Amino acid sequence: TTTYPTFDVISGSAPLRAVALLAAVFVVVVLTMVVFEKSLIFFPTSYPDGEWDVEVVAGEPGVILEDCFYSSEDGVKLHSWWCRTEEPDPEGPVLLLFHGNAGNLSHRADLMLELASRVGAEVVVAGYRGYGRSEGKPSEKGLYADARAAWRFVTVDRGVDPDRVVVFGKSLGGAVAINLATEIDPGGLIVESSFTSIPDMAARHYPFVPKFLIRTRMDSLAKISGIRCPLLVIHSRADEVAPFEYGGKLFDAAPQPKKFHEVQGAGPTETWLVGGRTYFDAIRSFVHSDH
């Protein structure tokens, strides 16, 4: 009788057991990341974390910071801040700001105040579901709905001419802003330190996760060609989270008119701090331009 060798992965040789163990660990890690995908993309900090006294946050005399509450199309109650001077220019620009993936709008207070004073614009910092004082839990679909709600609040409820509103998205907020700008007609779009898509970001930071398993898309590269407004892209070559090349790809895919402003030596959260005067001048020139 002829006998043939058999290979039992469990009881076989040490190399086979090691390979099986590594494969099992890989599968578990990938599946865990897929299951908890939203937790790896959205990092909301809810109320009461942060400073929420609008008079304290506004600080300087003559600056008014208003709590704004409204609801999204699916009934989620949202909270935003509206920053302006006591006598705002009725024809002046309004920046509708969508922030990055971590914290909440209270952590953007310093930037909000700097934009209001140095750019000469009213600033609305839009709240996302699950962040700060807003209800719900974040998701791609949910944040898009929140952006539409913020736009309706500013342009319909408050009656601001859409031509005055410049949509401004930073990092994750860039994807939110680009999606919104394909649906409406704002006066302009600013995209800062953002990315081409979530699968592209995953490929960079978690290259072992197959792209087809990622459900959150935020495919800004595919969408940005559909905008119908002037564009300003701001990015830094020192951005280690969303590489500079992503900003370049978004810029190249967008229609004219468009401008690119490079900030030297700034990480994704430091752009305005490192960019200083030239950063704010670039935004000021863009929002006050007739393009």
mmCIF file of C-alpha atoms in Angstrom, residues 47-269:
data_model
loop_
_atom_site.group_PDB
_atom_site.id
_atom_site.type_symbol
_atom_site.label_atom_id
_atom_site.label_comp_id
_atom_site.label_asym_id
_atom_site.label_seq_id
_atom_site.Cartn_x
_atom_site.Cartn_y
_atom_site.Cartn_z
ATOM 1 C CA TYR A 47 -20.800 68.437 24.669
ATOM 2 C CA PRO A 48 -19.734 69.495 27.314
ATOM 3 C CA ASP A 49 -16.152 69.128 26.092
ATOM 4 C CA GLY A 50 -14.996 72.560 24.954
ATOM 5 C CA GLU A 51 -15.848 76.163 25.828
ATOM 6 C CA TRP A 52 -19.494 76.872 25.014
ATOM 7 C CA ASP A 53 -20.161 80.289 26.539
ATOM 8 C CA VAL A 54 -20.505 82.398 23.404
ATOM 9 C CA GLU A 55 -19.664 85.637 25.227
ATOM 10 C CA VAL A 56 -16.455 84.137 26.586
ATOM 11 C CA VAL A 57 -15.494 82.665 23.210
ATOM 12 C CA ALA A 58 -16.246 85.909 21.317
ATOM 13 C CA GLY A 59 -13.929 87.738 23.679
ATOM 14 C CA GLU A 60 -13.388 91.091 21.970
ATOM 15 C CA PRO A 61 -15.998 93.866 22.202
ATOM 16 C CA GLY A 62 -17.910 94.245 18.967
ATOM 17 C CA VAL A 63 -17.777 90.534 18.121
ATOM 18 C CA ILE A 64 -21.070 88.666 18.250
ATOM 19 C CA LEU A 65 -21.172 84.887 18.440
ATOM 20 C CA GLU A 66 -24.606 83.334 18.098
ATOM 21 C CA ASP A 67 -25.815 79.819 18.911
ATOM 22 C CA CYS A 68 -27.846 78.527 15.963
ATOM 23 C CA PHE A 69 -30.120 75.492 16.068
ATOM 24 C CA TYR A 70 -31.858 73.866 13.108
ATOM 25 C CA SER A 71 -32.696 70.371 11.862
ATOM 26 C CA SER A 72 -31.431 68.215 9.016
ATOM 27 C CA GLU A 73 -33.731 66.656 6.438
ATOM 28 C CA ASP A 74 -33.881 63.446 8.508
ATOM 29 C CA GLY A 75 -34.857 65.307 11.673
ATOM 30 C CA VAL A 76 -31.500 65.428 13.468
ATOM 31 C CA LYS A 77 -31.138 68.598 15.551
ATOM 32 C CA LEU A 78 -27.903 70.441 14.760
ATOM 33 C CA HIS A 79 -25.984 73.243 16.441
ATOM 34 C CA SER A 80 -23.729 75.773 14.711
ATOM 35 C CA TRP A 81 -22.028 79.059 15.547
ATOM 36 C CA TRP A 82 -22.451 82.304 13.623
ATOM 37 C CA CYS A 83 -19.680 84.846 14.146
ATOM 38 C CA ARG A 84 -20.019 88.473 12.984
ATOM 39 C CA THR A 85 -19.386 92.054 14.003
ATOM 40 C CA GLU A 86 -22.094 94.238 15.500
ATOM 41 C CA GLU A 87 -22.588 95.943 12.130
ATOM 42 C CA PRO A 88 -21.736 93.384 9.433
ATOM 43 C CA ASP A 89 -21.573 94.377 5.784
ATOM 44 C CA PRO A 90 -24.971 93.373 4.342
ATOM 45 C CA GLU A 91 -23.262 92.631 1.030
ATOM 46 C CA GLY A 92 -20.109 91.085 2.480
ATOM 47 C CA PRO A 93 -18.990 87.439 2.247
ATOM 48 C CA VAL A 94 -20.152 84.681 4.579
ATOM 49 C CA LEU A 95 -17.830 81.726 5.111
ATOM 50 C CA LEU A 96 -19.671 78.462 5.743
ATOM 51 C CA LEU A 97 -16.969 76.396 7.458
ATOM 52 C CA PHE A 98 -16.939 72.578 7.647
ATOM 53 C CA HIS A 99 -14.236 71.391 10.035
ATOM 54 C CA GLY A 100 -12.125 68.233 10.226
ATOM 55 C CA ASN A 101 -12.871 64.828 11.682
ATOM 56 C CA ALA A 102 -11.884 65.346 15.330
ATOM 57 C CA GLY A 103 -13.215 67.421 18.215
ATOM 58 C CA ASN A 104 -16.159 69.736 17.648
ATOM 59 C CA LEU A 105 -16.836 73.279 16.499
ATOM 60 C CA SER A 106 -15.704 74.764 19.823
ATOM 61 C CA HIS A 107 -12.171 73.614 19.006
ATOM 62 C CA ARG A 108 -12.264 75.833 15.891
ATOM 63 C CA ALA A 109 -13.035 79.007 17.835
ATOM 64 C CA ASP A 110 -9.610 80.599 17.352
ATOM 65 C CA LEU A 111 -9.665 80.011 13.598
ATOM 66 C CA MET A 112 -13.239 81.296 13.402
ATOM 67 C CA LEU A 113 -12.299 84.561 15.111
ATOM 68 C CA GLU A 114 -9.179 85.000 12.987
ATOM 69 C CA LEU A 115 -11.156 84.456 9.786
ATOM 70 C CA ALA A 116 -13.805 86.946 10.864
ATOM 71 C CA SER A 117 -11.283 89.670 11.687
ATOM 72 C CA ARG A 118 -8.528 89.097 9.103
ATOM 73 C CA VAL A 119 -10.651 88.061 6.121
ATOM 74 C CA GLY A 120 -13.459 90.502 6.777
ATOM 75 C CA ALA A 121 -16.281 87.979 6.609
ATOM 76 C CA GLU A 122 -19.047 86.556 8.701
ATOM 77 C CA VAL A 123 -18.204 82.976 9.651
ATOM 78 C CA VAL A 124 -20.662 80.140 10.222
ATOM 79 C CA VAL A 125 -19.029 77.049 11.736
ATOM 80 C CA ALA A 126 -21.373 74.213 10.830
ATOM 81 C CA GLY A 127 -22.031 71.469 13.352
ATOM 82 C CA TYR A 128 -22.052 67.770 12.451
ATOM 83 C CA ARG A 129 -24.326 65.129 13.938
ATOM 84 C CA GLY A 130 -22.692 63.512 16.961
ATOM 85 C CA TYR A 131 -20.284 66.413 17.428
ATOM 86 C CA GLY A 132 -20.570 69.026 20.169
ATOM 87 C CA ARG A 133 -24.190 69.918 20.914
ATOM 88 C CA SER A 134 -25.619 68.269 17.796
ATOM 89 C CA GLU A 135 -27.669 65.085 18.021
ATOM 90 C CA GLY A 136 -27.139 61.788 16.217
ATOM 91 C CA LYS A 137 -24.141 59.777 15.073
ATOM 92 C CA PRO A 138 -21.782 60.705 12.220
ATOM 93 C CA SER A 139 -21.732 58.949 8.853
ATOM 94 C CA GLU A 140 -20.925 59.937 5.290
ATOM 95 C CA LYS A 141 -24.588 60.234 4.331
ATOM 96 C CA GLY A 142 -25.372 62.018 7.578
ATOM 97 C CA LEU A 143 -22.654 64.660 7.187
ATOM 98 C CA TYR A 144 -23.814 65.398 3.660
ATOM 99 C CA ALA A 145 -27.343 65.929 5.022
ATOM 100 C CA ASP A 146 -25.947 68.175 7.769
ATOM 101 C CA ALA A 147 -24.162 70.300 5.165
ATOM 102 C CA ARG A 148 -27.369 70.749 3.191
ATOM 103 C CA ALA A 149 -29.147 71.734 6.398
ATOM 104 C CA ALA A 150 -26.487 74.351 7.188
ATOM 105 C CA TRP A 151 -26.781 75.745 3.660
ATOM 106 C CA ARG A 152 -30.586 75.973 3.934
ATOM 107 C CA PHE A 153 -30.292 77.635 7.329
ATOM 108 C CA VAL A 154 -27.941 80.312 6.013
ATOM 109 C CA THR A 155 -29.554 80.976 2.637
ATOM 110 C CA VAL A 156 -33.240 80.240 3.280
ATOM 111 C CA ASP A 157 -33.889 80.705 6.997
ATOM 112 C CA ARG A 158 -31.538 83.682 7.310
ATOM 113 C CA GLY A 159 -32.014 84.910 3.743
ATOM 114 C CA VAL A 160 -28.358 85.324 2.786
ATOM 115 C CA ASP A 161 -27.823 85.605 -0.959
ATOM 116 C CA PRO A 162 -26.125 82.354 -2.092
ATOM 117 C CA ASP A 163 -23.615 84.416 -4.099
ATOM 118 C CA ARG A 164 -22.285 85.820 -0.818
ATOM 119 C CA VAL A 165 -21.664 82.378 0.697
ATOM 120 C CA VAL A 166 -18.255 80.740 0.276
ATOM 121 C CA VAL A 167 -18.209 77.092 1.339
ATOM 122 C CA PHE A 168 -14.978 76.276 3.174
ATOM 123 C CA GLY A 169 -13.983 72.683 3.995
ATOM 124 C CA LYS A 170 -10.903 71.636 5.970
ATOM 125 C CA SER A 171 -9.583 68.052 5.896
ATOM 126 C CA LEU A 172 -12.636 65.765 6.256
ATOM 127 C CA GLY A 173 -14.741 68.896 5.868
ATOM 128 C CA GLY A 174 -13.253 69.291 2.403
ATOM 129 C CA ALA A 175 -15.117 66.194 1.248
ATOM 130 C CA VAL A 176 -18.308 67.523 2.849
ATOM 131 C CA ALA A 177 -17.847 70.917 1.187
ATOM 132 C CA ILE A 178 -17.100 69.447 -2.251
ATOM 133 C CA ASN A 179 -20.179 67.240 -2.122
ATOM 134 C CA LEU A 180 -22.331 70.219 -1.129
ATOM 135 C CA ALA A 181 -20.849 72.418 -3.855
ATOM 136 C CA THR A 182 -21.948 69.900 -6.504
ATOM 137 C CA GLU A 183 -25.544 70.251 -5.290
ATOM 138 C CA ILE A 184 -25.842 74.015 -4.863
ATOM 139 C CA ASP A 185 -24.363 77.193 -6.367
ATOM 140 C CA PRO A 186 -22.276 79.024 -3.772
ATOM 141 C CA GLY A 187 -20.182 82.117 -4.374
ATOM 142 C CA GLY A 188 -17.043 80.014 -4.065
ATOM 143 C CA LEU A 189 -15.441 76.893 -2.621
ATOM 144 C CA ILE A 190 -12.288 76.618 -0.488
ATOM 145 C CA VAL A 191 -10.782 73.174 0.086
ATOM 146 C CA GLU A 192 -7.931 72.960 2.592
ATOM 147 C CA SER A 193 -5.715 69.973 3.511
ATOM 148 C CA SER A 194 -8.229 67.518 2.115
ATOM 149 C CA PHE A 195 -8.057 64.165 0.316
ATOM 150 C CA THR A 196 -9.143 62.501 -2.904
ATOM 151 C CA SER A 197 -11.220 59.734 -1.278
ATOM 152 C CA ILE A 198 -11.459 57.659 1.887
ATOM 153 C CA PRO A 199 -10.252 54.494 0.078
ATOM 154 C CA ASP A 200 -7.176 56.453 -1.049
ATOM 155 C CA MET A 201 -6.550 57.564 2.523
ATOM 156 C CA ALA A 202 -6.985 53.992 3.747
ATOM 157 C CA ALA A 203 -4.524 52.741 1.133
ATOM 158 C CA ARG A 204 -1.975 55.190 2.484
ATOM 159 C CA HIS A 205 -2.479 54.644 6.213
ATOM 160 C CA TYR A 206 -3.849 51.062 6.270
ATOM 161 C CA PRO A 207 -2.480 49.509 3.059
ATOM 162 C CA PHE A 208 -3.367 45.980 4.166
ATOM 163 C CA VAL A 209 -7.121 46.712 4.047
ATOM 164 C CA PRO A 210 -8.630 45.918 0.614
ATOM 165 C CA LYS A 211 -10.262 49.000 -0.902
ATOM 166 C CA PHE A 212 -13.398 47.123 -1.887
ATOM 167 C CA LEU A 213 -14.208 46.481 1.789
ATOM 168 C CA ILE A 214 -14.361 50.194 2.621
ATOM 169 C CA ARG A 215 -17.946 51.409 2.626
ATOM 170 C CA THR A 216 -17.329 55.102 3.341
ATOM 171 C CA ARG A 217 -16.272 56.611 0.032
ATOM 172 C CA MET A 218 -16.185 60.424 0.154
ATOM 173 C CA ASP A 219 -14.870 60.333 -3.388
ATOM 174 C CA SER A 220 -14.028 64.004 -3.819
ATOM 175 C CA LEU A 221 -11.827 63.387 -6.850
ATOM 176 C CA ALA A 222 -14.782 61.997 -8.782
ATOM 177 C CA LYS A 223 -17.089 64.815 -7.671
ATOM 178 C CA ILE A 224 -15.024 67.984 -7.917
ATOM 179 C CA SER A 225 -15.355 68.230 -11.691
ATOM 180 C CA GLY A 226 -19.060 68.859 -11.075
ATOM 181 C CA ILE A 227 -18.678 72.100 -9.129
ATOM 182 C CA ARG A 228 -19.890 75.277 -10.813
ATOM 183 C CA CYS A 229 -18.150 77.921 -8.718
ATOM 184 C CA PRO A 230 -14.657 79.412 -8.298
ATOM 185 C CA LEU A 231 -12.261 77.224 -6.309
ATOM 186 C CA LEU A 232 -9.340 77.870 -3.967
ATOM 187 C CA VAL A 233 -7.263 74.871 -2.881
ATOM 188 C CA ILE A 234 -4.934 75.283 0.102
ATOM 189 C CA HIS A 235 -2.393 72.597 0.988
ATOM 190 C CA SER A 236 1.047 72.062 2.499
ATOM 191 C CA ARG A 237 3.808 69.755 1.301
ATOM 192 C CA ALA A 238 4.459 68.948 4.969
ATOM 193 C CA ASP A 239 0.981 67.471 5.452
ATOM 194 C CA GLU A 240 1.608 63.925 6.681
ATOM 195 C CA VAL A 241 -2.077 62.981 6.893
ATOM 196 C CA ALA A 242 -3.472 64.037 3.505
ATOM 197 C CA PRO A 243 -0.439 64.289 1.200
ATOM 198 C CA PHE A 244 0.176 67.384 -0.900
ATOM 199 C CA GLU A 245 -0.409 65.336 -4.047
ATOM 200 C CA TYR A 246 -4.050 64.867 -3.037
ATOM 201 C CA GLY A 247 -4.575 68.628 -3.095
ATOM 202 C CA GLY A 248 -2.899 68.737 -6.499
ATOM 203 C CA LYS A 249 -5.134 66.023 -7.896
ATOM 204 C CA LEU A 250 -8.268 67.784 -6.662
ATOM 205 C CA PHE A 251 -7.055 71.039 -8.180
ATOM 206 C CA ASP A 252 -6.243 69.431 -11.537
ATOM 207 C CA ALA A 253 -9.647 67.716 -11.726
ATOM 208 C CA ALA A 254 -11.626 70.882 -10.974
ATOM 209 C CA PRO A 255 -12.922 73.249 -13.656
ATOM 210 C CA GLN A 256 -11.826 76.876 -13.977
ATOM 211 C CA PRO A 257 -11.758 79.388 -12.382
ATOM 212 C CA LYS A 258 -9.426 78.034 -9.694
ATOM 213 C CA LYS A 259 -6.412 79.021 -7.615
ATOM 214 C CA PHE A 260 -3.878 77.090 -5.528
ATOM 215 C CA HIS A 261 -2.210 78.417 -2.385
ATOM 216 C CA GLU A 262 0.682 76.448 -0.927
ATOM 217 C CA VAL A 263 1.531 76.805 2.756
ATOM 218 C CA GLN A 264 5.131 75.984 3.597
ATOM 219 C CA GLY A 265 5.968 73.552 6.412
ATOM 220 C CA ALA A 266 2.530 73.136 7.982
ATOM 221 C CA GLY A 267 0.821 70.009 9.255
ATOM 222 C CA PRO A 268 -2.917 69.570 8.606
ATOM 223 C CA THR A 269 -3.997 71.371 11.800
#
